[in-house]
Amino acid sequence: MLDTKVTELLNQQINKELYSAYLYLDFSNYYYDLGLDGFGNWYKVQAQEERDHAMLFVQYMLNNGEKIVLEAIDKPAVELTDAKAVLEEGLKHEQYVTSLIHGIYDAAYSVKDFRTMQFLDWFVKEQGEEETNADGLVKKFELFGGDPKSLYMLDSELGGRVYAAPSLAL
Ligand code: FEO
């Protein structure tokens, strides 16, 4: 059995990851609608990764005999106003998710729950990568977004992103 607070936060994180998937699916649809199919693809793959993250939390709780309570998933709360602003919202969202992961880690650390800390190590690293990727997208858009040919090439590059199952197996 895991600590009550740690369990509550792990359970909440399932919802947060599913919300992330929902949010990025919204981003993806927005870019497809604009005709930026590469950006649409990039965020579609990101949405798939977020669903995987949720499933890793589900599996970890099941492995530890904890009861899972699924909550309602909020409507995506980001206004899709322009192509660059959406990327900036993506970065902000990843920074928020990092703070959530750190919050669970902190709760696990305070009760010497080494097993949960080890499980979360993968997410700490993953969040570092996700923030770097999101920040990279903003920077690339700043550099190339103003020129149609460069934007076309950037969009083509992002269209090459392929979904891969998470490297963490539970
Ligand atoms: Fe699962 Fe992008 O955080």
Short mmCIF file of N, CA and C and ligand atoms in Angstrom, two decimals:
data_model
loop_
_atom_site.label_atom_id
_atom_site.label_comp_id
_atom_site.label_asym_id
_atom_site.label_seq_id
_atom_site.Cartn_x
_atom_site.Cartn_y
_atom_site.Cartn_z
N MET A 1 0.84 -1.21 0.00
CA MET A 1 0.00 0.00 0.00
C MET A 1 0.88 1.26 0.00
N LEU A 2 0.46 2.20 -0.80
CA LEU A 2 1.21 3.46 -0.86
C LEU A 2 0.60 4.46 0.12
N ASP A 3 1.36 5.48 0.42
CA ASP A 3 0.91 6.57 1.27
C ASP A 3 -0.35 7.23 0.66
N THR A 4 -1.26 7.67 1.52
CA THR A 4 -2.54 8.24 1.05
C THR A 4 -2.34 9.46 0.14
N LYS A 5 -1.47 10.36 0.56
CA LYS A 5 -1.24 11.58 -0.23
C LYS A 5 -0.59 11.23 -1.58
N VAL A 6 0.39 10.33 -1.52
CA VAL A 6 1.07 9.92 -2.77
C VAL A 6 0.04 9.28 -3.71
N THR A 7 -0.80 8.42 -3.16
CA THR A 7 -1.83 7.75 -3.97
C THR A 7 -2.77 8.77 -4.61
N GLU A 8 -3.18 9.75 -3.82
CA GLU A 8 -4.10 10.77 -4.33
C GLU A 8 -3.46 11.53 -5.49
N LEU A 9 -2.19 11.88 -5.35
CA LEU A 9 -1.51 12.63 -6.41
C LEU A 9 -1.29 11.76 -7.65
N LEU A 10 -0.97 10.49 -7.44
CA LEU A 10 -0.79 9.58 -8.59
C LEU A 10 -2.11 9.45 -9.35
N ASN A 11 -3.20 9.33 -8.58
CA ASN A 11 -4.52 9.20 -9.20
C ASN A 11 -4.88 10.47 -9.99
N GLN A 12 -4.58 11.62 -9.38
CA GLN A 12 -4.83 12.90 -10.07
C GLN A 12 -4.03 13.01 -11.36
N GLN A 13 -2.81 12.46 -11.32
CA GLN A 13 -1.93 12.60 -12.48
C GLN A 13 -2.47 11.85 -13.70
N ILE A 14 -3.23 10.78 -13.45
CA ILE A 14 -3.88 10.08 -14.58
C ILE A 14 -4.76 11.08 -15.32
N ASN A 15 -5.54 11.83 -14.55
CA ASN A 15 -6.42 12.83 -15.15
C ASN A 15 -5.64 13.94 -15.86
N LYS A 16 -4.56 14.37 -15.24
CA LYS A 16 -3.75 15.46 -15.83
C LYS A 16 -3.13 15.02 -17.15
N GLU A 17 -2.68 13.76 -17.21
CA GLU A 17 -2.06 13.27 -18.44
C GLU A 17 -3.12 13.09 -19.53
N LEU A 18 -4.30 12.63 -19.13
CA LEU A 18 -5.38 12.49 -20.13
C LEU A 18 -5.82 13.87 -20.61
N TYR A 19 -5.82 14.84 -19.70
CA TYR A 19 -6.13 16.22 -20.12
C TYR A 19 -5.08 16.70 -21.12
N SER A 20 -3.81 16.38 -20.86
CA SER A 20 -2.73 16.77 -21.77
C SER A 20 -2.98 16.17 -23.16
N ALA A 21 -3.39 14.92 -23.18
CA ALA A 21 -3.69 14.26 -24.46
C ALA A 21 -4.82 15.00 -25.18
N TYR A 22 -5.81 15.39 -24.41
CA TYR A 22 -6.99 16.08 -24.96
C TYR A 22 -6.59 17.46 -25.49
N LEU A 23 -5.76 18.15 -24.71
CA LEU A 23 -5.28 19.48 -25.10
C LEU A 23 -4.48 19.40 -26.40
N TYR A 24 -3.59 18.42 -26.47
CA TYR A 24 -2.73 18.33 -27.66
C TYR A 24 -3.50 17.82 -28.88
N LEU A 25 -4.54 17.06 -28.64
CA LEU A 25 -5.40 16.68 -29.76
C LEU A 25 -6.10 17.93 -30.32
N ASP A 26 -6.46 18.83 -29.42
CA ASP A 26 -7.06 20.10 -29.83
C ASP A 26 -6.05 20.91 -30.65
N PHE A 27 -4.81 20.97 -30.17
CA PHE A 27 -3.73 21.67 -30.91
C PHE A 27 -3.60 21.04 -32.30
N SER A 28 -3.55 19.72 -32.32
CA SER A 28 -3.36 18.98 -33.57
C SER A 28 -4.47 19.33 -34.57
N ASN A 29 -5.69 19.30 -34.11
CA ASN A 29 -6.83 19.61 -34.99
C ASN A 29 -6.73 21.04 -35.51
N TYR A 30 -6.29 21.94 -34.64
CA TYR A 30 -6.14 23.35 -35.02
C TYR A 30 -5.14 23.48 -36.18
N TYR A 31 -3.99 22.82 -36.04
CA TYR A 31 -2.97 22.95 -37.09
C TYR A 31 -3.40 22.27 -38.39
N TYR A 32 -4.06 21.12 -38.29
CA TYR A 32 -4.57 20.48 -39.52
C TYR A 32 -5.54 21.42 -40.23
N ASP A 33 -6.36 22.09 -39.42
CA ASP A 33 -7.34 23.01 -39.99
C ASP A 33 -6.67 24.19 -40.70
N LEU A 34 -5.51 24.62 -40.15
CA LEU A 34 -4.76 25.72 -40.78
C LEU A 34 -4.05 25.28 -42.06
N GLY A 35 -3.92 23.96 -42.21
CA GLY A 35 -3.16 23.44 -43.36
C GLY A 35 -1.71 23.16 -43.00
N LEU A 36 -1.37 23.30 -41.71
CA LEU A 36 -0.02 22.96 -41.25
C LEU A 36 -0.05 21.51 -40.75
N ASP A 37 -0.06 20.58 -41.71
CA ASP A 37 -0.26 19.17 -41.37
C ASP A 37 0.90 18.59 -40.56
N GLY A 38 2.10 19.13 -40.76
CA GLY A 38 3.26 18.64 -40.00
C GLY A 38 3.12 18.98 -38.52
N PHE A 39 2.71 20.20 -38.23
CA PHE A 39 2.45 20.58 -36.83
C PHE A 39 1.31 19.74 -36.27
N GLY A 40 0.30 19.51 -37.12
CA GLY A 40 -0.83 18.67 -36.72
C GLY A 40 -0.37 17.27 -36.35
N ASN A 41 0.52 16.75 -37.18
CA ASN A 41 1.06 15.41 -36.90
C ASN A 41 1.88 15.41 -35.61
N TRP A 42 2.70 16.42 -35.44
CA TRP A 42 3.57 16.48 -34.25
C TRP A 42 2.73 16.44 -32.98
N TYR A 43 1.64 17.23 -32.97
CA TYR A 43 0.81 17.24 -31.76
C TYR A 43 -0.10 16.02 -31.65
N LYS A 44 -0.40 15.39 -32.78
CA LYS A 44 -1.17 14.14 -32.69
C LYS A 44 -0.31 13.07 -32.00
N VAL A 45 0.96 13.00 -32.40
CA VAL A 45 1.87 12.04 -31.76
C VAL A 45 2.04 12.39 -30.28
N GLN A 46 2.12 13.69 -29.99
CA GLN A 46 2.27 14.13 -28.60
C GLN A 46 1.05 13.69 -27.77
N ALA A 47 -0.13 13.80 -28.37
CA ALA A 47 -1.35 13.37 -27.67
C ALA A 47 -1.29 11.87 -27.37
N GLN A 48 -0.77 11.10 -28.32
CA GLN A 48 -0.63 9.65 -28.09
C GLN A 48 0.33 9.37 -26.93
N GLU A 49 1.42 10.15 -26.88
CA GLU A 49 2.38 9.98 -25.79
C GLU A 49 1.76 10.30 -24.43
N GLU A 50 0.91 11.32 -24.42
CA GLU A 50 0.28 11.70 -23.15
C GLU A 50 -0.68 10.61 -22.66
N ARG A 51 -1.40 10.00 -23.60
CA ARG A 51 -2.26 8.87 -23.23
C ARG A 51 -1.41 7.76 -22.63
N ASP A 52 -0.24 7.50 -23.24
CA ASP A 52 0.67 6.49 -22.70
C ASP A 52 1.11 6.84 -21.27
N HIS A 53 1.39 8.13 -21.05
CA HIS A 53 1.80 8.54 -19.71
C HIS A 53 0.69 8.20 -18.70
N ALA A 54 -0.55 8.52 -19.09
CA ALA A 54 -1.68 8.21 -18.20
C ALA A 54 -1.71 6.71 -17.90
N MET A 55 -1.50 5.90 -18.93
CA MET A 55 -1.57 4.45 -18.75
C MET A 55 -0.44 3.92 -17.86
N LEU A 56 0.70 4.61 -17.89
CA LEU A 56 1.80 4.21 -17.00
C LEU A 56 1.41 4.46 -15.53
N PHE A 57 0.74 5.59 -15.28
CA PHE A 57 0.28 5.85 -13.91
C PHE A 57 -0.79 4.83 -13.50
N VAL A 58 -1.67 4.50 -14.44
CA VAL A 58 -2.70 3.48 -14.16
C VAL A 58 -2.01 2.16 -13.78
N GLN A 59 -1.05 1.76 -14.59
CA GLN A 59 -0.39 0.47 -14.36
C GLN A 59 0.38 0.46 -13.04
N TYR A 60 1.01 1.60 -12.74
CA TYR A 60 1.78 1.66 -11.49
C TYR A 60 0.84 1.51 -10.29
N MET A 61 -0.31 2.16 -10.36
CA MET A 61 -1.27 2.05 -9.25
C MET A 61 -1.83 0.64 -9.15
N LEU A 62 -2.13 0.03 -10.30
CA LEU A 62 -2.62 -1.35 -10.28
C LEU A 62 -1.56 -2.28 -9.69
N ASN A 63 -0.31 -2.07 -10.10
CA ASN A 63 0.78 -2.92 -9.61
C ASN A 63 0.93 -2.83 -8.09
N ASN A 64 0.49 -1.70 -7.55
CA ASN A 64 0.62 -1.50 -6.11
C ASN A 64 -0.70 -1.72 -5.36
N GLY A 65 -1.66 -2.27 -6.06
CA GLY A 65 -2.93 -2.61 -5.43
C GLY A 65 -3.77 -1.42 -5.02
N GLU A 66 -3.54 -0.28 -5.68
CA GLU A 66 -4.31 0.93 -5.32
C GLU A 66 -5.56 1.07 -6.20
N LYS A 67 -6.62 1.58 -5.59
CA LYS A 67 -7.87 1.79 -6.32
C LYS A 67 -7.77 3.06 -7.16
N ILE A 68 -8.21 2.96 -8.41
CA ILE A 68 -8.15 4.11 -9.31
C ILE A 68 -9.55 4.73 -9.43
N VAL A 69 -9.59 6.04 -9.28
CA VAL A 69 -10.87 6.75 -9.45
C VAL A 69 -10.72 7.72 -10.63
N LEU A 70 -11.38 7.42 -11.72
CA LEU A 70 -11.28 8.29 -12.90
C LEU A 70 -12.22 9.49 -12.74
N GLU A 71 -11.66 10.68 -12.97
CA GLU A 71 -12.44 11.92 -12.87
C GLU A 71 -12.75 12.43 -14.27
N ALA A 72 -13.67 13.41 -14.35
CA ALA A 72 -14.02 14.02 -15.64
C ALA A 72 -12.80 14.76 -16.21
N ILE A 73 -12.65 14.70 -17.52
CA ILE A 73 -11.55 15.42 -18.17
C ILE A 73 -12.09 16.78 -18.62
N ASP A 74 -11.37 17.85 -18.22
CA ASP A 74 -11.81 19.20 -18.58
C ASP A 74 -11.74 19.44 -20.08
N LYS A 75 -12.57 20.38 -20.53
CA LYS A 75 -12.48 20.86 -21.90
C LYS A 75 -11.14 21.60 -22.06
N PRO A 76 -10.42 21.42 -23.19
CA PRO A 76 -9.16 22.14 -23.35
C PRO A 76 -9.35 23.64 -23.14
N ALA A 77 -8.51 24.21 -22.26
CA ALA A 77 -8.74 25.59 -21.83
C ALA A 77 -7.87 26.61 -22.56
N VAL A 78 -7.25 26.22 -23.65
CA VAL A 78 -6.37 27.14 -24.36
C VAL A 78 -7.08 27.70 -25.58
N GLU A 79 -7.03 29.03 -25.70
CA GLU A 79 -7.63 29.66 -26.90
C GLU A 79 -6.66 29.53 -28.06
N LEU A 80 -7.14 28.96 -29.14
CA LEU A 80 -6.28 28.70 -30.29
C LEU A 80 -6.34 29.92 -31.22
N THR A 81 -5.49 30.90 -30.92
CA THR A 81 -5.59 32.18 -31.64
C THR A 81 -4.62 32.28 -32.81
N ASP A 82 -3.38 31.89 -32.60
CA ASP A 82 -2.45 31.89 -33.73
C ASP A 82 -1.38 30.82 -33.53
N ALA A 83 -0.75 30.48 -34.64
CA ALA A 83 0.11 29.29 -34.68
C ALA A 83 1.24 29.35 -33.67
N LYS A 84 1.81 30.52 -33.47
CA LYS A 84 2.93 30.62 -32.53
C LYS A 84 2.44 30.60 -31.08
N ALA A 85 1.33 31.30 -30.81
CA ALA A 85 0.81 31.35 -29.44
C ALA A 85 0.47 29.95 -28.92
N VAL A 86 -0.01 29.09 -29.82
CA VAL A 86 -0.35 27.72 -29.41
C VAL A 86 0.91 26.98 -28.96
N LEU A 87 2.00 27.20 -29.68
CA LEU A 87 3.27 26.55 -29.30
C LEU A 87 3.74 27.04 -27.93
N GLU A 88 3.53 28.35 -27.70
CA GLU A 88 3.93 28.90 -26.39
C GLU A 88 3.07 28.31 -25.27
N GLU A 89 1.79 28.10 -25.58
CA GLU A 89 0.91 27.48 -24.58
C GLU A 89 1.36 26.03 -24.31
N GLY A 90 1.85 25.37 -25.36
CA GLY A 90 2.36 24.01 -25.20
C GLY A 90 3.54 23.98 -24.25
N LEU A 91 4.43 24.95 -24.39
CA LEU A 91 5.59 25.03 -23.48
C LEU A 91 5.14 25.29 -22.05
N LYS A 92 4.21 26.23 -21.90
CA LYS A 92 3.70 26.56 -20.56
C LYS A 92 3.07 25.33 -19.91
N HIS A 93 2.33 24.57 -20.73
CA HIS A 93 1.65 23.39 -20.19
C HIS A 93 2.68 22.35 -19.73
N GLU A 94 3.72 22.16 -20.50
CA GLU A 94 4.75 21.19 -20.09
C GLU A 94 5.44 21.62 -18.80
N GLN A 95 5.67 22.92 -18.65
CA GLN A 95 6.28 23.42 -17.41
C GLN A 95 5.35 23.14 -16.22
N TYR A 96 4.06 23.28 -16.46
CA TYR A 96 3.07 22.98 -15.42
C TYR A 96 3.11 21.49 -15.06
N VAL A 97 3.15 20.63 -16.09
CA VAL A 97 3.18 19.18 -15.83
C VAL A 97 4.45 18.81 -15.06
N THR A 98 5.56 19.44 -15.42
CA THR A 98 6.80 19.19 -14.67
C THR A 98 6.59 19.51 -13.19
N SER A 99 5.92 20.62 -12.92
CA SER A 99 5.70 20.99 -11.51
C SER A 99 4.82 19.95 -10.80
N LEU A 100 3.89 19.36 -11.54
CA LEU A 100 3.04 18.31 -10.94
C LEU A 100 3.86 17.06 -10.61
N ILE A 101 4.71 16.66 -11.55
CA ILE A 101 5.56 15.48 -11.33
C ILE A 101 6.47 15.72 -10.13
N HIS A 102 7.03 16.92 -10.07
CA HIS A 102 7.91 17.25 -8.94
C HIS A 102 7.12 17.22 -7.63
N GLY A 103 5.87 17.64 -7.69
CA GLY A 103 5.02 17.62 -6.49
C GLY A 103 4.79 16.20 -5.99
N ILE A 104 4.58 15.27 -6.91
CA ILE A 104 4.39 13.86 -6.49
C ILE A 104 5.71 13.33 -5.93
N TYR A 105 6.79 13.68 -6.61
CA TYR A 105 8.11 13.23 -6.15
C TYR A 105 8.36 13.73 -4.72
N ASP A 106 8.03 14.97 -4.51
CA ASP A 106 8.23 15.59 -3.20
C ASP A 106 7.43 14.84 -2.13
N ALA A 107 6.18 14.50 -2.45
CA ALA A 107 5.33 13.77 -1.49
C ALA A 107 5.91 12.39 -1.22
N ALA A 108 6.42 11.74 -2.27
CA ALA A 108 7.01 10.39 -2.10
C ALA A 108 8.29 10.49 -1.28
N TYR A 109 9.07 11.52 -1.55
CA TYR A 109 10.34 11.72 -0.84
C TYR A 109 10.09 11.92 0.65
N SER A 110 9.04 12.67 0.97
CA SER A 110 8.78 13.01 2.38
C SER A 110 8.36 11.79 3.20
N VAL A 111 7.88 10.73 2.55
CA VAL A 111 7.52 9.51 3.31
C VAL A 111 8.47 8.35 2.96
N LYS A 112 9.62 8.69 2.36
CA LYS A 112 10.63 7.68 2.00
C LYS A 112 10.03 6.56 1.13
N ASP A 113 9.21 6.97 0.18
CA ASP A 113 8.61 6.00 -0.75
C ASP A 113 9.56 5.87 -1.96
N PHE A 114 10.60 5.07 -1.76
CA PHE A 114 11.65 4.96 -2.78
C PHE A 114 11.14 4.32 -4.07
N ARG A 115 10.17 3.44 -3.94
CA ARG A 115 9.63 2.77 -5.14
C ARG A 115 8.97 3.80 -6.08
N THR A 116 8.14 4.67 -5.46
CA THR A 116 7.48 5.69 -6.30
C THR A 116 8.49 6.68 -6.86
N MET A 117 9.50 7.01 -6.06
CA MET A 117 10.54 7.92 -6.55
C MET A 117 11.24 7.31 -7.77
N GLN A 118 11.50 6.02 -7.70
CA GLN A 118 12.18 5.37 -8.83
C GLN A 118 11.26 5.36 -10.06
N PHE A 119 9.99 5.09 -9.85
CA PHE A 119 9.01 5.12 -10.95
C PHE A 119 8.99 6.52 -11.59
N LEU A 120 9.02 7.55 -10.73
CA LEU A 120 8.91 8.92 -11.24
C LEU A 120 10.18 9.42 -11.91
N ASP A 121 11.31 8.75 -11.64
CA ASP A 121 12.57 9.18 -12.27
C ASP A 121 12.41 9.27 -13.79
N TRP A 122 11.71 8.29 -14.36
CA TRP A 122 11.51 8.29 -15.82
C TRP A 122 10.75 9.55 -16.26
N PHE A 123 9.76 9.93 -15.45
CA PHE A 123 8.94 11.10 -15.80
C PHE A 123 9.73 12.40 -15.63
N VAL A 124 10.61 12.44 -14.64
CA VAL A 124 11.43 13.64 -14.45
C VAL A 124 12.27 13.87 -15.70
N LYS A 125 12.87 12.79 -16.19
CA LYS A 125 13.70 12.89 -17.41
C LYS A 125 12.83 13.24 -18.62
N GLU A 126 11.70 12.56 -18.72
CA GLU A 126 10.78 12.78 -19.84
C GLU A 126 10.32 14.24 -19.89
N GLN A 127 10.01 14.80 -18.72
CA GLN A 127 9.57 16.21 -18.68
C GLN A 127 10.67 17.14 -19.15
N GLY A 128 11.91 16.82 -18.80
CA GLY A 128 13.03 17.63 -19.28
C GLY A 128 13.05 17.62 -20.79
N GLU A 129 12.87 16.44 -21.38
CA GLU A 129 12.86 16.33 -22.85
C GLU A 129 11.67 17.07 -23.45
N GLU A 130 10.52 16.95 -22.81
CA GLU A 130 9.32 17.56 -23.36
C GLU A 130 9.39 19.09 -23.31
N GLU A 131 9.97 19.61 -22.24
CA GLU A 131 10.14 21.07 -22.17
C GLU A 131 11.12 21.53 -23.24
N THR A 132 12.18 20.77 -23.43
CA THR A 132 13.18 21.13 -24.45
C THR A 132 12.53 21.11 -25.84
N ASN A 133 11.75 20.08 -26.11
CA ASN A 133 11.07 19.99 -27.42
C ASN A 133 10.11 21.15 -27.63
N ALA A 134 9.31 21.44 -26.60
CA ALA A 134 8.31 22.50 -26.72
C ALA A 134 8.99 23.86 -26.91
N ASP A 135 10.07 24.08 -26.18
CA ASP A 135 10.83 25.32 -26.30
C ASP A 135 11.47 25.41 -27.69
N GLY A 136 11.95 24.28 -28.18
CA GLY A 136 12.56 24.23 -29.51
C GLY A 136 11.55 24.59 -30.60
N LEU A 137 10.32 24.15 -30.43
CA LEU A 137 9.29 24.47 -31.42
C LEU A 137 9.02 25.98 -31.46
N VAL A 138 8.95 26.58 -30.27
CA VAL A 138 8.72 28.04 -30.21
C VAL A 138 9.86 28.76 -30.91
N LYS A 139 11.09 28.35 -30.60
CA LYS A 139 12.26 29.04 -31.19
C LYS A 139 12.30 28.86 -32.70
N LYS A 140 12.01 27.64 -33.15
CA LYS A 140 12.01 27.40 -34.61
C LYS A 140 10.94 28.24 -35.29
N PHE A 141 9.80 28.36 -34.64
CA PHE A 141 8.73 29.15 -35.26
C PHE A 141 9.14 30.63 -35.33
N GLU A 142 9.81 31.08 -34.26
CA GLU A 142 10.28 32.48 -34.27
C GLU A 142 11.26 32.71 -35.42
N LEU A 143 12.12 31.72 -35.66
CA LEU A 143 13.13 31.87 -36.70
C LEU A 143 12.55 31.74 -38.11
N PHE A 144 11.66 30.74 -38.28
CA PHE A 144 11.25 30.38 -39.64
C PHE A 144 9.78 30.66 -39.98
N GLY A 145 8.98 30.94 -38.93
CA GLY A 145 7.53 31.05 -39.14
C GLY A 145 7.11 32.21 -40.04
N GLY A 146 7.96 33.24 -40.15
CA GLY A 146 7.58 34.41 -40.92
C GLY A 146 7.80 34.28 -42.42
N ASP A 147 8.48 33.22 -42.82
CA ASP A 147 8.79 33.06 -44.24
C ASP A 147 8.10 31.79 -44.77
N PRO A 148 7.22 31.94 -45.76
CA PRO A 148 6.42 30.78 -46.21
C PRO A 148 7.24 29.56 -46.59
N LYS A 149 8.36 29.77 -47.30
CA LYS A 149 9.17 28.61 -47.72
C LYS A 149 9.78 27.90 -46.52
N SER A 150 10.31 28.71 -45.60
CA SER A 150 10.92 28.12 -44.39
C SER A 150 9.86 27.41 -43.55
N LEU A 151 8.68 28.03 -43.47
CA LEU A 151 7.60 27.42 -42.68
C LEU A 151 7.19 26.09 -43.31
N TYR A 152 7.16 26.08 -44.64
CA TYR A 152 6.80 24.83 -45.34
C TYR A 152 7.81 23.73 -45.00
N MET A 153 9.10 24.09 -44.97
CA MET A 153 10.13 23.10 -44.66
C MET A 153 10.04 22.63 -43.21
N LEU A 154 9.78 23.58 -42.31
CA LEU A 154 9.64 23.21 -40.89
C LEU A 154 8.43 22.29 -40.72
N ASP A 155 7.34 22.64 -41.40
CA ASP A 155 6.13 21.82 -41.30
C ASP A 155 6.40 20.40 -41.83
N SER A 156 7.17 20.33 -42.92
CA SER A 156 7.50 19.00 -43.49
C SER A 156 8.34 18.20 -42.50
N GLU A 157 9.27 18.89 -41.83
CA GLU A 157 10.12 18.20 -40.84
C GLU A 157 9.26 17.62 -39.71
N LEU A 158 8.33 18.41 -39.22
CA LEU A 158 7.48 17.96 -38.11
C LEU A 158 6.53 16.85 -38.54
N GLY A 159 6.24 16.82 -39.83
CA GLY A 159 5.39 15.75 -40.36
C GLY A 159 6.07 14.39 -40.30
N GLY A 160 7.37 14.39 -40.08
CA GLY A 160 8.12 13.12 -40.02
C GLY A 160 8.12 12.48 -38.65
N ARG A 161 7.54 13.17 -37.66
CA ARG A 161 7.55 12.57 -36.32
C ARG A 161 6.67 11.32 -36.29
N VAL A 162 7.23 10.24 -35.76
CA VAL A 162 6.51 8.96 -35.73
C VAL A 162 6.28 8.55 -34.27
N TYR A 163 5.10 8.05 -34.00
CA TYR A 163 4.79 7.57 -32.64
C TYR A 163 5.64 6.37 -32.27
N ALA A 164 6.16 6.39 -31.06
CA ALA A 164 6.86 5.22 -30.52
C ALA A 164 6.36 4.98 -29.11
N ALA A 165 6.19 3.72 -28.76
CA ALA A 165 5.72 3.38 -27.41
C ALA A 165 6.75 3.86 -26.39
N PRO A 166 6.33 4.16 -25.15
CA PRO A 166 7.26 4.67 -24.16
C PRO A 166 8.37 3.65 -23.82
N SER A 167 9.52 4.19 -23.45
CA SER A 167 10.66 3.30 -23.14
C SER A 167 10.52 2.66 -21.77
N LEU A 168 9.56 3.13 -20.98
CA LEU A 168 9.36 2.58 -19.64
C LEU A 168 8.32 1.45 -19.71
N ALA A 169 8.68 0.28 -19.19
CA ALA A 169 7.72 -0.83 -19.15
C ALA A 169 7.47 -1.16 -17.68
N LEU A 170 6.19 -1.38 -17.34
CA LEU A 170 5.87 -1.70 -15.94
C LEU A 170 5.29 -3.11 -15.83
FE1 FEO B 1 2.94 13.71 -19.91
FE2 FEO B 1 3.92 16.08 -21.61
O1 FEO B 1 3.56 15.39 -19.93
#
